Amino acid sequence: MNPNLTTDRPTFVTHLECSLTGERYEADQLHGLSRAGRPLLVRYDLPSIRAVAPRAMIAARPTDLWRWRELLPVRRTSDIVSLGEIETPLVPIPKSGGPNVLVKDEGRLPTGSFKARGLVMAVAMAKALGIKKIAMPTNGNAGAALAAYATRCGIETIVFCPDDTPEINVREIAAQGARVYRVNGLIDDCGAIVGKGAAEGLWFDFSTLKEPYRIEGKKTMGLELAAQFGWKLPQAIFYPTGGGTGLIGMWKAFAEMEALGWIGSERPKMFAIQSSGCAPIVRAFEAGEEHAERWEDAHTVAAGIRVPKAVGDFLILRAVRESGGRAMAVGDPAILQAVEDAALKDGLLICPEGGATLAAYREALRLGLVDEDESAVLFNCATGLKYPMADASKTLDRFAEIDLAVL
Ligand SMILES: *Cc1c(COP(=O)(O)O)cnc(C)c1O
């Protein structure tokens, strides 16, 4: 048995804090957004963690997501509903990317996307806090992860997705026990329905960043990168940014690890990647704004980053600016070309959002924002198997004469 999942370990959450105003909220109570309408961040007693959980001790544990228990919010092991959240590999793509490019392949996680990291944590906390019914707007992957974990522990789920969400996502959500509805609108229109029901007390709102614990789950990407890079960090990170949970989470993880003495003060340049058909963060970055306006008429093949308005916009923008990185938009043709190149040249089937990071990396090289000698990590956030692939329907008649030499 995995001791990460069978042993109770000391926990260190002290309180929660409004990410905008710093206002304090009590731990171990049900919270949504802060009174200022912004995400809540979980705070830990880092000096105590530093005293009891040295880096070497964590490093000696099995390498799954639960090795980081002291830095996670779940108090009781019995609240953890696990489907096997492995440490994801860093896969080189020398031909389509370059000599120092590694893809963090999150498609290997349960339900085939990195949404599992956030939802495994949020569902454990929902279970701990006695929530019985959850609703969520999704572009697909978050709904699937929610359905899987919530169903496993008997929490009822209702999921709303834009009506053009790929069929496979809608079906996987339903297959794992959620009630799923297609809505004639975008993800924030779905979010409005969720918010209305939550205000009426019908369910708990699990929208991105509207509950505090998905960030903590996504933070493990930053913890893992540090461990995988020998307690240093890569020089650049390319993150496909919708709600930005992962980017915000990794940035938080870096600060916590520095406070623990696990890493130094050096940070990667953080690149927030969006599609040019939906680039509210890029527009705000370029205009020097602290918050991002809603993007109208959002469209892109990369559905996971089709998020017209992000409630954590200012947290994304701050992290990107502090890191010396940049918010960049890439077009659908470049995204699809990148997906094709990774598969055909390096044998790695990535999702369109992952393709966006490769396309942006290439653009960043051209613009001199990164150097080929610098280590760069691209996030492939979901398995390429969930997405449409080019037709390949050549057939053979086994009764006819087959010219094998021309096959
Ligand atoms: C959710 C999702 C994203 C965006 O992640 P955020 O952390 O919410 O910005 C990117 N790609 C895929 C495939 C997703 O499912």
Short mmCIF file of C-alpha atoms and ligand atoms in Angstrom, two decimals:
data_model
loop_
_atom_site.label_atom_id
_atom_site.label_comp_id
_atom_site.label_asym_id
_atom_site.label_seq_id
_atom_site.Cartn_x
_atom_site.Cartn_y
_atom_site.Cartn_z
CA MET A 1 0.00 0.00 0.00
CA ASN A 2 1.10 3.55 -0.76
CA PRO A 3 1.97 5.22 2.57
CA ASN A 4 1.06 8.62 1.04
CA LEU A 5 -2.55 7.43 1.00
CA THR A 6 -2.74 5.21 4.06
CA THR A 7 -0.88 7.22 6.69
CA ASP A 8 -2.38 10.22 8.44
CA ARG A 9 0.12 13.04 8.38
CA PRO A 10 0.20 16.33 10.27
CA THR A 11 -1.49 19.21 8.43
CA PHE A 12 -0.67 22.89 8.57
CA VAL A 13 -3.47 25.02 7.13
CA THR A 14 -3.79 28.12 9.31
CA HIS A 15 -6.40 30.17 7.44
CA LEU A 16 -7.58 31.36 4.06
CA GLU A 17 -6.91 34.79 2.63
CA CYS A 18 -8.59 37.00 0.02
CA SER A 19 -6.19 37.19 -2.93
CA LEU A 20 -7.13 40.84 -3.51
CA THR A 21 -7.50 42.39 -0.05
CA GLY A 22 -5.64 39.95 2.22
CA GLU A 23 -8.73 39.62 4.44
CA ARG A 24 -8.55 36.47 6.63
CA TYR A 25 -11.07 33.63 6.58
CA GLU A 26 -11.25 30.66 8.92
CA ALA A 27 -9.96 27.28 7.82
CA ASP A 28 -12.18 24.16 7.98
CA GLN A 29 -15.32 26.02 6.95
CA LEU A 30 -17.21 26.20 3.70
CA HIS A 31 -16.06 29.12 1.53
CA GLY A 32 -16.65 30.29 -2.03
CA LEU A 33 -15.23 33.60 -3.22
CA SER A 34 -14.11 36.26 -0.75
CA ARG A 35 -16.38 39.15 0.18
CA ALA A 36 -14.53 41.17 -2.48
CA GLY A 37 -15.65 38.56 -5.04
CA ARG A 38 -12.13 37.24 -5.56
CA PRO A 39 -10.43 33.85 -5.09
CA LEU A 40 -9.40 32.72 -1.62
CA LEU A 41 -5.89 31.39 -1.12
CA VAL A 42 -5.02 28.71 1.44
CA ARG A 43 -2.27 29.67 3.87
CA TYR A 44 -0.03 27.28 5.81
CA ASP A 45 2.18 27.44 8.86
CA LEU A 46 5.32 27.25 6.74
CA PRO A 47 7.84 27.56 9.61
CA SER A 48 6.33 24.45 11.23
CA ILE A 49 6.39 22.54 7.94
CA ARG A 50 10.01 23.58 7.59
CA ALA A 51 10.72 22.08 11.00
CA VAL A 52 9.00 18.70 10.52
CA ALA A 53 9.09 18.00 6.78
CA PRO A 54 12.54 18.45 5.28
CA ARG A 55 12.83 18.23 1.53
CA ALA A 56 14.73 14.95 1.71
CA MET A 57 11.88 13.33 3.62
CA ILE A 58 9.33 14.31 0.98
CA ALA A 59 11.72 13.26 -1.78
CA ALA A 60 12.00 9.76 -0.29
CA ARG A 61 8.25 9.12 -0.57
CA PRO A 62 6.48 7.50 -3.53
CA THR A 63 6.27 10.14 -6.25
CA ASP A 64 2.53 10.70 -6.55
CA LEU A 65 0.52 13.84 -5.84
CA TRP A 66 -0.02 12.83 -2.23
CA ARG A 67 3.64 12.94 -1.29
CA TRP A 68 3.06 16.68 -0.77
CA ARG A 69 0.52 16.15 2.02
CA GLU A 70 2.03 18.70 4.43
CA LEU A 71 1.54 21.38 1.77
CA LEU A 72 -2.03 20.36 0.95
CA PRO A 73 -5.31 21.25 2.66
CA VAL A 74 -6.83 17.80 3.26
CA ARG A 75 -6.67 17.02 6.98
CA ARG A 76 -7.88 13.40 7.10
CA THR A 77 -6.56 10.67 4.84
CA SER A 78 -10.02 9.11 4.85
CA ASP A 79 -11.36 12.12 2.90
CA ILE A 80 -9.01 11.47 -0.02
CA VAL A 81 -10.76 9.96 -3.03
CA SER A 82 -7.90 8.82 -5.24
CA LEU A 83 -7.90 7.40 -8.75
CA GLY A 84 -4.10 7.17 -8.92
CA GLU A 85 -2.73 10.70 -9.34
CA ILE A 86 0.77 9.94 -10.59
CA GLU A 87 3.69 12.30 -11.06
CA THR A 88 3.56 13.09 -14.76
CA PRO A 89 6.64 12.59 -16.93
CA LEU A 90 8.73 15.24 -18.68
CA VAL A 91 8.98 14.12 -22.29
CA PRO A 92 11.65 15.60 -24.59
CA ILE A 93 10.48 16.71 -28.04
CA PRO A 94 13.82 17.46 -29.71
CA LYS A 95 12.56 17.49 -33.28
CA SER A 96 9.38 19.53 -32.99
CA GLY A 97 10.49 21.65 -30.00
CA GLY A 98 14.24 21.79 -29.49
CA PRO A 99 17.12 20.37 -27.47
CA ASN A 100 16.00 21.81 -24.14
CA VAL A 101 12.25 21.51 -24.46
CA LEU A 102 10.34 19.13 -22.20
CA VAL A 103 6.63 18.45 -22.35
CA LYS A 104 5.01 17.85 -18.98
CA ASP A 105 2.48 15.32 -20.14
CA GLU A 106 -0.57 15.76 -17.96
CA GLY A 107 -2.62 13.54 -20.24
CA ARG A 108 -1.46 10.58 -18.14
CA LEU A 109 -3.54 11.62 -15.14
CA PRO A 110 -6.92 10.10 -14.22
CA THR A 111 -9.69 11.27 -16.61
CA GLY A 112 -6.93 12.20 -19.07
CA SER A 113 -6.26 15.78 -18.03
CA PHE A 114 -4.65 17.94 -15.37
CA LYS A 115 -8.11 18.88 -14.17
CA ALA A 116 -7.74 15.74 -12.04
CA ARG A 117 -5.16 17.51 -9.87
CA GLY A 118 -7.51 20.33 -9.00
CA LEU A 119 -10.65 18.28 -8.67
CA VAL A 120 -9.20 15.47 -6.58
CA MET A 121 -8.31 18.13 -4.01
CA ALA A 122 -11.53 20.14 -4.26
CA VAL A 123 -13.68 17.01 -3.99
CA ALA A 124 -11.75 15.76 -0.96
CA MET A 125 -12.39 19.09 0.73
CA ALA A 126 -16.05 19.05 -0.32
CA LYS A 127 -16.33 15.61 1.24
CA ALA A 128 -14.58 16.80 4.41
CA LEU A 129 -16.92 19.80 4.64
CA GLY A 130 -20.06 17.73 4.11
CA ILE A 131 -21.12 18.99 0.67
CA LYS A 132 -23.74 16.73 -0.94
CA LYS A 133 -24.37 18.37 -4.31
CA ILE A 134 -22.04 20.24 -6.65
CA ALA A 135 -22.60 22.13 -9.90
CA MET A 136 -19.96 23.28 -12.35
CA PRO A 137 -19.57 25.02 -15.72
CA THR A 138 -16.95 23.33 -17.92
CA ASN A 139 -15.41 23.21 -21.37
CA GLY A 140 -15.16 19.45 -20.85
CA ASN A 141 -12.19 18.20 -18.87
CA ALA A 142 -13.05 19.75 -15.52
CA GLY A 143 -16.54 18.27 -15.68
CA ALA A 144 -15.12 14.82 -16.38
CA ALA A 145 -12.72 15.01 -13.44
CA LEU A 146 -15.43 16.32 -11.13
CA ALA A 147 -17.82 13.58 -12.20
CA ALA A 148 -15.25 10.85 -11.59
CA TYR A 149 -14.14 11.93 -8.13
CA ALA A 150 -17.53 13.08 -6.85
CA THR A 151 -19.31 9.95 -8.02
CA ARG A 152 -16.69 7.85 -6.32
CA CYS A 153 -17.57 9.35 -2.94
CA GLY A 154 -21.31 9.71 -3.45
CA ILE A 155 -21.54 13.46 -4.09
CA GLU A 156 -24.20 14.40 -6.65
CA THR A 157 -23.00 16.52 -9.62
CA ILE A 158 -24.63 18.66 -12.27
CA VAL A 159 -22.44 19.88 -15.10
CA PHE A 160 -23.15 22.60 -17.69
CA CYS A 161 -21.10 22.94 -20.87
CA PRO A 162 -21.24 25.10 -24.00
CA ASP A 163 -23.39 23.41 -26.66
CA ASP A 164 -20.41 22.94 -28.99
CA THR A 165 -18.38 21.01 -26.39
CA PRO A 166 -16.89 17.93 -28.10
CA GLU A 167 -19.19 14.92 -27.92
CA ILE A 168 -16.55 12.78 -26.22
CA ASN A 169 -16.32 15.21 -23.28
CA VAL A 170 -20.07 15.34 -22.80
CA ARG A 171 -20.25 11.56 -22.88
CA GLU A 172 -17.35 10.95 -20.52
CA ILE A 173 -18.97 13.31 -18.01
CA ALA A 174 -22.26 11.42 -18.22
CA ALA A 175 -20.51 8.04 -18.20
CA GLN A 176 -18.95 8.89 -14.85
CA GLY A 177 -22.24 9.68 -13.23
CA ALA A 178 -22.87 13.44 -13.57
CA ARG A 179 -26.03 14.96 -15.01
CA VAL A 180 -24.71 17.00 -17.93
CA TYR A 181 -26.46 19.71 -19.95
CA ARG A 182 -25.40 21.51 -23.12
CA VAL A 183 -26.11 25.22 -22.86
CA ASN A 184 -26.42 27.62 -25.81
CA GLY A 185 -23.60 29.91 -24.70
CA LEU A 186 -19.99 30.00 -23.53
CA ILE A 187 -18.47 28.81 -20.27
CA ASP A 188 -19.26 32.04 -18.41
CA ASP A 189 -22.90 31.76 -19.53
CA CYS A 190 -22.90 28.26 -18.02
CA GLY A 191 -21.27 29.75 -14.92
CA ALA A 192 -24.15 32.20 -14.57
CA ILE A 193 -26.61 29.28 -14.31
CA VAL A 194 -24.41 27.59 -11.72
CA GLY A 195 -24.17 30.83 -9.74
CA LYS A 196 -27.94 31.30 -9.78
CA GLY A 197 -28.61 27.82 -8.41
CA ALA A 198 -25.91 28.25 -5.78
CA ALA A 199 -27.48 31.54 -4.66
CA GLU A 200 -30.77 29.68 -4.29
CA GLY A 201 -29.06 27.09 -2.10
CA LEU A 202 -29.58 24.24 -4.59
CA TRP A 203 -25.93 23.23 -4.87
CA PHE A 204 -22.34 24.27 -4.19
CA ASP A 205 -20.59 26.31 -6.93
CA PHE A 206 -17.44 24.54 -8.21
CA SER A 207 -16.54 27.07 -10.92
CA THR A 208 -12.82 27.65 -11.51
CA LEU A 209 -11.32 29.57 -8.55
CA LYS A 210 -14.73 30.04 -6.93
CA GLU A 211 -13.81 27.44 -4.35
CA PRO A 212 -10.36 27.63 -2.74
CA TYR A 213 -8.92 24.14 -3.21
CA ARG A 214 -8.49 23.55 -6.92
CA ILE A 215 -5.51 25.91 -6.83
CA GLU A 216 -3.94 23.74 -4.14
CA GLY A 217 -4.28 20.66 -6.33
CA LYS A 218 -2.91 22.43 -9.39
CA LYS A 219 -0.05 23.77 -7.27
CA THR A 220 1.41 20.26 -7.24
CA MET A 221 2.56 20.86 -10.84
CA GLY A 222 5.01 23.42 -9.47
CA LEU A 223 6.09 21.17 -6.61
CA GLU A 224 6.64 18.29 -9.01
CA LEU A 225 8.67 20.38 -11.42
CA ALA A 226 11.02 21.40 -8.62
CA ALA A 227 11.53 17.77 -7.59
CA GLN A 228 11.98 16.65 -11.20
CA PHE A 229 14.55 19.39 -11.88
CA GLY A 230 16.62 18.49 -8.80
CA TRP A 231 15.18 21.33 -6.65
CA LYS A 232 15.81 23.94 -9.24
CA LEU A 233 13.24 25.16 -11.72
CA PRO A 234 13.21 25.31 -15.50
CA GLN A 235 14.03 28.69 -17.03
CA ALA A 236 10.72 29.08 -18.84
CA ILE A 237 7.25 27.62 -18.42
CA PHE A 238 4.60 27.79 -21.14
CA TYR A 239 1.13 27.36 -19.70
CA PRO A 240 -2.11 27.26 -21.71
CA THR A 241 -4.22 29.75 -19.82
CA GLY A 242 -7.97 29.64 -19.44
CA GLY A 243 -8.96 30.34 -15.85
CA GLY A 244 -5.25 30.25 -15.01
CA THR A 245 -5.55 27.95 -12.00
CA GLY A 246 -2.36 26.10 -12.83
CA LEU A 247 -0.25 29.17 -13.43
CA ILE A 248 -1.48 30.80 -10.23
CA GLY A 249 -1.00 27.53 -8.37
CA MET A 250 2.56 26.99 -9.58
CA TRP A 251 3.50 30.55 -8.70
CA LYS A 252 2.14 29.97 -5.20
CA ALA A 253 4.03 26.68 -4.94
CA PHE A 254 7.31 28.40 -5.82
CA ALA A 255 6.82 30.99 -3.06
CA GLU A 256 5.97 28.29 -0.52
CA MET A 257 8.98 26.18 -1.47
CA GLU A 258 11.29 29.16 -1.17
CA ALA A 259 9.89 29.91 2.31
CA LEU A 260 10.60 26.28 3.20
CA GLY A 261 14.16 26.55 1.96
CA TRP A 262 13.51 23.89 -0.68
CA ILE A 263 14.41 26.12 -3.63
CA GLY A 264 16.18 29.45 -4.10
CA SER A 265 14.77 32.76 -5.31
CA GLU A 266 15.19 32.11 -9.03
CA ARG A 267 11.96 31.77 -10.97
CA PRO A 268 11.08 30.61 -14.45
CA LYS A 269 9.77 33.14 -16.93
CA MET A 270 6.05 32.36 -16.93
CA PHE A 271 4.37 32.47 -20.33
CA ALA A 272 0.58 32.58 -20.25
CA ILE A 273 -0.56 31.21 -23.60
CA GLN A 274 -3.94 31.91 -25.12
CA SER A 275 -5.50 31.53 -28.55
CA SER A 276 -5.81 34.64 -30.71
CA GLY A 277 -9.56 33.86 -30.90
CA CYS A 278 -9.86 34.31 -27.12
CA ALA A 279 -7.03 36.30 -25.55
CA PRO A 280 -8.34 38.51 -22.74
CA ILE A 281 -5.21 38.06 -20.61
CA VAL A 282 -2.90 38.88 -23.51
CA ARG A 283 -4.86 42.04 -24.28
CA ALA A 284 -4.68 43.16 -20.65
CA PHE A 285 -0.98 42.28 -20.44
CA GLU A 286 -0.17 44.35 -23.50
CA ALA A 287 -2.29 47.27 -22.31
CA GLY A 288 -0.56 47.23 -18.91
CA GLU A 289 -3.89 46.60 -17.16
CA GLU A 290 -4.27 44.80 -13.84
CA HIS A 291 -7.60 43.20 -14.75
CA ALA A 292 -8.87 41.78 -18.05
CA GLU A 293 -12.10 42.72 -19.84
CA ARG A 294 -14.39 39.97 -21.12
CA TRP A 295 -13.43 38.78 -24.64
CA GLU A 296 -16.45 38.86 -26.95
CA ASP A 297 -17.15 36.21 -29.63
CA ALA A 298 -14.54 33.82 -28.30
CA HIS A 299 -13.64 31.00 -30.68
CA THR A 300 -10.71 28.58 -30.93
CA VAL A 301 -9.99 24.90 -31.56
CA ALA A 302 -8.38 24.86 -28.11
CA ALA A 303 -11.62 24.65 -26.13
CA GLY A 304 -9.84 24.32 -22.77
CA ILE A 305 -8.54 27.88 -23.07
CA ARG A 306 -11.75 29.36 -24.44
CA VAL A 307 -12.42 31.35 -21.28
CA PRO A 308 -13.64 34.88 -22.07
CA LYS A 309 -13.38 36.15 -18.48
CA ALA A 310 -11.24 34.82 -15.62
CA VAL A 311 -11.98 35.70 -12.00
CA GLY A 312 -8.26 35.28 -11.20
CA ASP A 313 -7.14 37.57 -14.05
CA PHE A 314 -5.06 39.83 -11.81
CA LEU A 315 -3.27 36.87 -10.23
CA ILE A 316 -2.28 35.53 -13.65
CA LEU A 317 -1.10 38.95 -14.80
CA ARG A 318 0.88 39.56 -11.62
CA ALA A 319 2.70 36.22 -11.81
CA VAL A 320 3.54 36.67 -15.48
CA ARG A 321 4.86 40.20 -14.91
CA GLU A 322 6.82 39.38 -11.74
CA SER A 323 8.46 36.47 -13.53
CA GLY A 324 9.63 38.55 -16.48
CA GLY A 325 7.52 36.38 -18.78
CA ARG A 326 4.76 37.36 -21.13
CA ALA A 327 1.19 36.64 -22.15
CA MET A 328 1.11 35.50 -25.78
CA ALA A 329 -1.61 34.57 -28.25
CA VAL A 330 -1.24 32.03 -31.06
CA GLY A 331 -3.64 31.34 -33.92
CA ASP A 332 -5.49 28.11 -34.57
CA PRO A 333 -3.43 27.23 -37.68
CA ALA A 334 -0.19 27.44 -35.64
CA ILE A 335 -1.80 25.38 -32.87
CA LEU A 336 -2.86 22.61 -35.24
CA GLN A 337 0.53 22.65 -36.97
CA ALA A 338 2.25 22.23 -33.61
CA VAL A 339 0.00 19.29 -32.65
CA GLU A 340 0.80 17.63 -35.97
CA ASP A 341 4.54 18.24 -35.65
CA ALA A 342 4.77 16.82 -32.13
CA ALA A 343 2.95 13.68 -33.25
CA LEU A 344 4.70 13.18 -36.59
CA LYS A 345 8.23 14.21 -35.60
CA ASP A 346 8.41 13.15 -31.96
CA GLY A 347 5.63 10.57 -31.62
CA LEU A 348 3.85 12.50 -28.89
CA LEU A 349 0.12 13.05 -29.39
CA ILE A 350 -0.79 16.25 -27.55
CA CYS A 351 -4.03 18.18 -27.17
CA PRO A 352 -4.67 21.49 -28.97
CA GLU A 353 -4.01 23.45 -25.77
CA GLY A 354 -0.66 21.67 -25.49
CA GLY A 355 -0.13 22.51 -29.15
CA ALA A 356 -0.69 26.17 -28.28
CA THR A 357 2.27 26.07 -25.90
CA LEU A 358 4.51 24.56 -28.56
CA ALA A 359 3.39 27.13 -31.12
CA ALA A 360 4.02 29.90 -28.58
CA TYR A 361 7.44 28.49 -27.68
CA ARG A 362 8.43 28.68 -31.35
CA GLU A 363 7.18 32.24 -31.54
CA ALA A 364 9.04 33.15 -28.34
CA LEU A 365 12.26 31.74 -29.86
CA ARG A 366 11.74 33.85 -32.97
CA LEU A 367 11.14 36.96 -30.87
CA GLY A 368 14.19 36.27 -28.70
CA LEU A 369 12.09 35.95 -25.51
CA VAL A 370 13.70 32.57 -24.83
CA ASP A 371 16.93 31.05 -25.95
CA GLU A 372 17.33 27.53 -27.36
CA ASP A 373 19.87 26.86 -24.57
CA GLU A 374 17.37 27.64 -21.84
CA SER A 375 15.32 24.84 -20.33
CA ALA A 376 11.65 25.21 -21.18
CA VAL A 377 8.66 23.22 -19.98
CA LEU A 378 5.50 23.11 -22.10
CA PHE A 379 2.31 21.91 -20.50
CA ASN A 380 0.32 19.31 -22.39
CA CYS A 381 -2.75 19.46 -20.23
CA ALA A 382 -4.81 16.61 -21.66
CA THR A 383 -4.36 13.43 -23.64
CA GLY A 384 -4.46 13.97 -27.38
CA LEU A 385 -6.75 10.95 -27.60
CA LYS A 386 -9.77 13.02 -26.54
CA TYR A 387 -9.56 15.29 -29.58
CA PRO A 388 -10.54 14.93 -33.23
CA MET A 389 -7.84 13.38 -35.38
CA ALA A 390 -7.39 13.47 -39.12
CA ASP A 391 -9.29 10.86 -41.08
CA ALA A 392 -7.27 7.69 -41.75
CA SER A 393 -9.70 5.38 -43.46
CA LYS A 394 -7.67 3.58 -46.10
CA THR A 395 -8.94 0.02 -46.49
CA LEU A 396 -7.69 -3.22 -47.95
CA ASP A 397 -9.68 -6.04 -49.55
CA ARG A 398 -8.04 -9.21 -48.28
CA PHE A 399 -9.62 -11.26 -51.10
CA ALA A 400 -8.10 -9.11 -53.85
CA GLU A 401 -4.53 -9.19 -55.09
CA ILE A 402 -2.57 -6.86 -52.76
CA ASP A 403 0.60 -5.21 -53.98
CA LEU A 404 2.40 -5.26 -50.65
CA ALA A 405 5.39 -3.36 -51.96
CA VAL A 406 3.34 -0.18 -52.46
CA LEU A 407 1.65 -0.15 -49.03
C1 LIG B 1 -8.76 23.58 -18.21
C2 LIG B 1 -7.83 23.40 -19.32
C3 LIG B 1 -6.87 24.38 -19.62
C4 LIG B 1 -6.74 25.66 -18.85
O1 LIG B 1 -6.34 25.46 -17.53
P1 LIG B 1 -6.48 26.62 -16.46
O2 LIG B 1 -5.57 26.23 -15.35
O3 LIG B 1 -7.90 26.67 -16.05
O4 LIG B 1 -6.05 27.89 -17.10
C5 LIG B 1 -6.01 24.13 -20.67
N1 LIG B 1 -6.10 23.00 -21.40
C6 LIG B 1 -7.00 22.04 -21.13
C7 LIG B 1 -7.01 20.81 -21.98
C8 LIG B 1 -7.90 22.20 -20.09
O5 LIG B 1 -8.78 21.23 -19.84
#
